[in-house]
Structures are given as structure tokens and as C-alpha cells.
Amino acid sequence: MARVAIDVLLKRELLDPQGRAIERALPDLGFAGAHDVRIGKHLELDIDAEGDELAARVAAMCDGFLINPVVETYRWRVITDDERADAAADAPTAVDA
Amino acid sequence: MARVAIDVLLKRELLDPQGRAIERALPDLGFAGAHDVRIGKHLELDIDAEGDELAARVAAMCDGFLINPVVETYRWRVITDDERADAAADAPTAVDA
């Protein structure tokens, strides 16, 4: 079994109004220097498979249900328990900053 | 300048109704073997900073605006252009599967 993280964004050539709204709001809130903001979905789930079987399952699941392949693209990776965005820990930490 | 990816999920101890709905729907759609589905937000943005300054900016931005620290946690990482979820490429690929 693997824990998989899937990131979904609108295709780069499409306008992302929500990202644009965040980008416009940030300077007024005191956070300058942020550009090209894109926002989408993040999923984390356990899948009972490994290797090629896992890759095939993720692809089928994404293309067939989780994303809209007409306007969205996704990227996935296998994560460890420590890499979960909802890691039971206290403070958030950078993975490789 | 760094491109940063931020993943936001509800805290692990909280019910994620949207994740639960996806988990329930998957078997009926032919995708068995998925468990503990959590869904949240994924952001990617450029920030004019590096190192500690970058980490401080991301933390301030997340805690002060992008997430609700009462119910959500986040994790962030620096990504390369190839790692963007909206990579201009064709087929999505696993980062480290």
C-alpha cells in the first residue's frame, strides 16, 4: 500500500481567477513579492497497489473521476507519513527548502 | 526567486466530508482499494526570497491569509519548473514513484 499525494491545477495557459484574486490581495495584506499564483486541489489517499499497478490506478482514477482533463492537469507522488500535509506534528516544515 | 508549492489539508483529527464523499464514490466508479482520502488546497506561487527569508514569508503568508490555522495544516516545498502540477508537458508523470 502506498500513500499518494495528487496536486491538481488548471492548465497553465488558462486564466486562474482564484489565483489572480489571491495575488492581488497579498500586497494589501503586507505580503509583497508573490507572483504567478495558481490554486487548485490537493488530495492524499492510500491505494492498495505498488509500482506500475499503482501508477496505472492513479492515472485511471484521476483521468476518470478526480480531475477534468479538458482544463486541468495533475502531478502525483508517493509520500511518507512525515510528508503528509496533515502531519500530526506541530509546526509545518519545509520538505526541501 | 523561488517557486513554492503549498499543500493545505484539514487537520488529521477532523472529519473531511469531501474526502469521505470521494472515498465512497470511488468503488462504485470501478476504483477499489482507496482509503483515508483527504482533500484540500494546492497553491503554487513565485516568491521573491530565498532560504530563511523565504521560509519566514511562506509561514507568515500561510498563517495570516492562506490557511485557517484553527482547522487546517499545511506543508510547503520549493519546486522546479518540471515539478509544477501544471507542467506544460503532455502526460502527467510521477515525481518519485
XYZ file of C-alpha atoms in Angstrom:
194
model
C 0.000 0.000 0.000
C 1.202 3.473 -0.805
C 0.080 6.899 0.326
C -0.254 9.098 -2.720
C -0.409 12.886 -2.957
C -2.091 14.342 -6.042
C -1.846 18.019 -6.983
C -4.356 19.396 -9.472
C -4.141 22.774 -11.182
C -5.780 24.452 -14.124
C -3.700 24.144 -17.268
C -1.033 26.799 -17.377
C -2.436 28.501 -20.460
C -5.798 29.062 -18.767
C -6.692 32.015 -16.564
C -6.896 31.071 -12.882
C -9.237 33.727 -11.419
C -8.907 32.453 -7.856
C -5.121 32.543 -8.072
C -5.291 36.023 -9.552
C -7.527 37.159 -6.688
C -5.041 35.867 -4.118
C -2.169 37.519 -5.964
C -3.970 40.869 -5.881
C -4.891 40.569 -2.222
C -1.432 39.642 -0.915
C 0.279 43.071 -1.218
C -2.595 44.813 0.576
C -2.200 42.349 3.421
C 1.502 43.101 3.735
C 2.818 40.190 1.704
C 4.640 41.669 -1.259
C 6.739 39.820 -3.813
C 4.407 36.978 -4.770
C 3.695 36.346 -8.430
C 2.042 33.850 -10.758
C -0.229 32.370 -8.101
C -2.122 29.249 -9.158
C -4.515 27.398 -6.920
C -6.114 24.008 -7.227
C -6.796 20.794 -5.348
C -4.579 18.634 -3.196
C -5.544 15.045 -2.443
C -3.872 12.473 -0.247
C -5.069 8.873 -0.191
C -3.948 5.311 0.445
C -4.030 2.988 -2.551
C -3.638 -0.783 -2.318
C -1.020 -1.114 -5.045
C 2.654 -0.567 -5.816
C 4.842 0.296 -8.795
C 3.300 0.148 -12.255
C -0.019 -1.045 -10.889
C -0.111 1.994 -8.618
C 0.729 4.357 -11.464
C -1.999 2.839 -13.633
C -4.558 3.105 -10.845
C -3.714 6.737 -10.101
C -3.889 7.657 -13.776
C -7.255 5.933 -14.238
C -8.668 7.471 -11.085
C -7.501 10.969 -11.981
C -8.499 10.934 -15.632
C -11.784 9.179 -14.947
C -13.030 10.972 -11.880
C -10.809 13.279 -9.875
C -9.808 15.823 -12.475
C -11.269 17.393 -15.563
C -8.655 16.584 -18.212
C -10.038 19.244 -20.510
C -8.967 22.114 -18.300
C -6.828 20.618 -15.529
C -3.504 18.826 -15.210
C -2.178 16.913 -12.243
C 1.004 15.571 -10.765
C 1.278 12.815 -8.191
C 3.895 11.357 -5.929
C 4.239 8.737 -3.250
C 4.637 10.312 0.176
C 5.795 9.063 3.535
C 3.839 9.622 6.694
C 6.124 12.538 7.562
C 5.342 14.220 4.256
C 1.580 14.317 4.785
C 0.247 17.863 4.669
C -1.807 16.947 7.714
C 1.221 15.539 9.521
C 0.138 15.081 13.103
C 3.094 17.206 14.141
C 3.008 20.734 15.477
C 4.732 23.238 13.228
C 4.760 22.940 9.441
C 8.169 22.338 7.926
C 9.662 22.667 4.501
C 10.392 19.402 2.748
C 13.371 20.584 0.740
C 13.639 24.348 1.043
C 13.171 33.892 -6.514
C 11.712 30.507 -5.708
C 8.605 28.721 -6.885
C 6.822 27.346 -3.870
C 4.151 24.654 -3.667
C 1.860 24.724 -0.641
C -0.463 21.849 0.286
C -3.283 22.538 2.710
C -5.446 19.909 4.398
C -7.852 19.797 7.292
C -6.167 18.660 10.483
C -5.987 14.898 10.636
C -8.232 14.614 13.652
C -11.070 16.453 11.878
C -13.656 14.847 9.641
C -13.099 15.652 5.972
C -16.576 15.261 4.435
C -15.394 15.943 0.887
C -12.664 13.322 1.195
C -15.165 10.879 2.627
C -17.529 11.521 -0.284
C -14.763 10.783 -2.787
C -13.792 7.637 -0.902
C -17.363 6.385 -1.046
C -17.780 7.183 -4.719
C -14.576 5.532 -5.943
C -15.620 1.846 -5.637
C -18.879 2.489 -7.494
C -16.873 4.010 -10.305
C -14.635 0.969 -10.568
C -11.740 2.241 -8.473
C -11.439 -0.041 -5.497
C -8.711 -0.074 -2.887
C -8.534 3.607 -1.951
C -8.701 4.576 1.702
C -8.299 7.552 4.016
C -8.932 10.148 1.312
C -8.257 13.741 2.359
C -8.745 16.697 0.082
C -7.651 20.294 0.390
C -5.949 23.104 -1.481
C -2.811 23.186 -3.567
C -1.095 26.505 -4.313
C 1.922 27.259 -6.443
C 3.455 30.730 -6.498
C 6.696 32.606 -7.089
C 8.137 34.410 -4.076
C 10.977 36.950 -4.273
C 13.073 35.437 -1.486
C 15.413 32.569 -0.651
C 16.390 30.486 2.364
C 15.276 31.669 5.791
C 13.641 34.773 4.368
C 11.584 32.558 2.075
C 10.554 30.267 4.923
C 9.511 33.246 7.043
C 7.493 34.743 4.203
C 5.701 31.487 3.455
C 4.878 30.945 7.115
C 3.537 34.494 7.528
C 1.516 34.274 4.337
C 0.007 30.912 5.228
C -0.776 31.642 8.851
C -2.041 35.135 8.111
C -4.091 34.628 4.998
C -3.946 31.407 3.020
C -4.986 28.869 5.617
C -7.171 28.713 8.667
C -4.764 27.586 11.383
C -7.642 26.569 13.624
C -8.728 23.699 11.397
C -6.075 23.362 8.700
C -2.402 22.439 8.461
C -0.066 22.933 5.545
C 3.223 21.786 4.135
C 5.325 23.618 1.606
C 8.298 22.913 -0.606
C 10.365 24.608 -3.264
C 9.674 23.138 -6.685
C 11.441 23.256 -10.010
C 9.708 24.144 -13.223
C 9.427 20.441 -14.056
C 7.656 19.754 -10.793
C 4.810 22.203 -11.378
C 1.442 20.467 -11.321
C 0.602 22.497 -14.412
C 3.814 21.487 -16.154
C 3.402 22.499 -19.747
C 4.188 18.910 -20.745
C 1.790 16.364 -22.143
C 1.296 13.374 -19.887
C 1.489 13.673 -16.110
C 4.365 11.797 -14.513
C 5.178 10.603 -11.048
C 7.847 12.594 -9.268
C 9.256 9.750 -7.218
C 7.002 6.745 -7.591
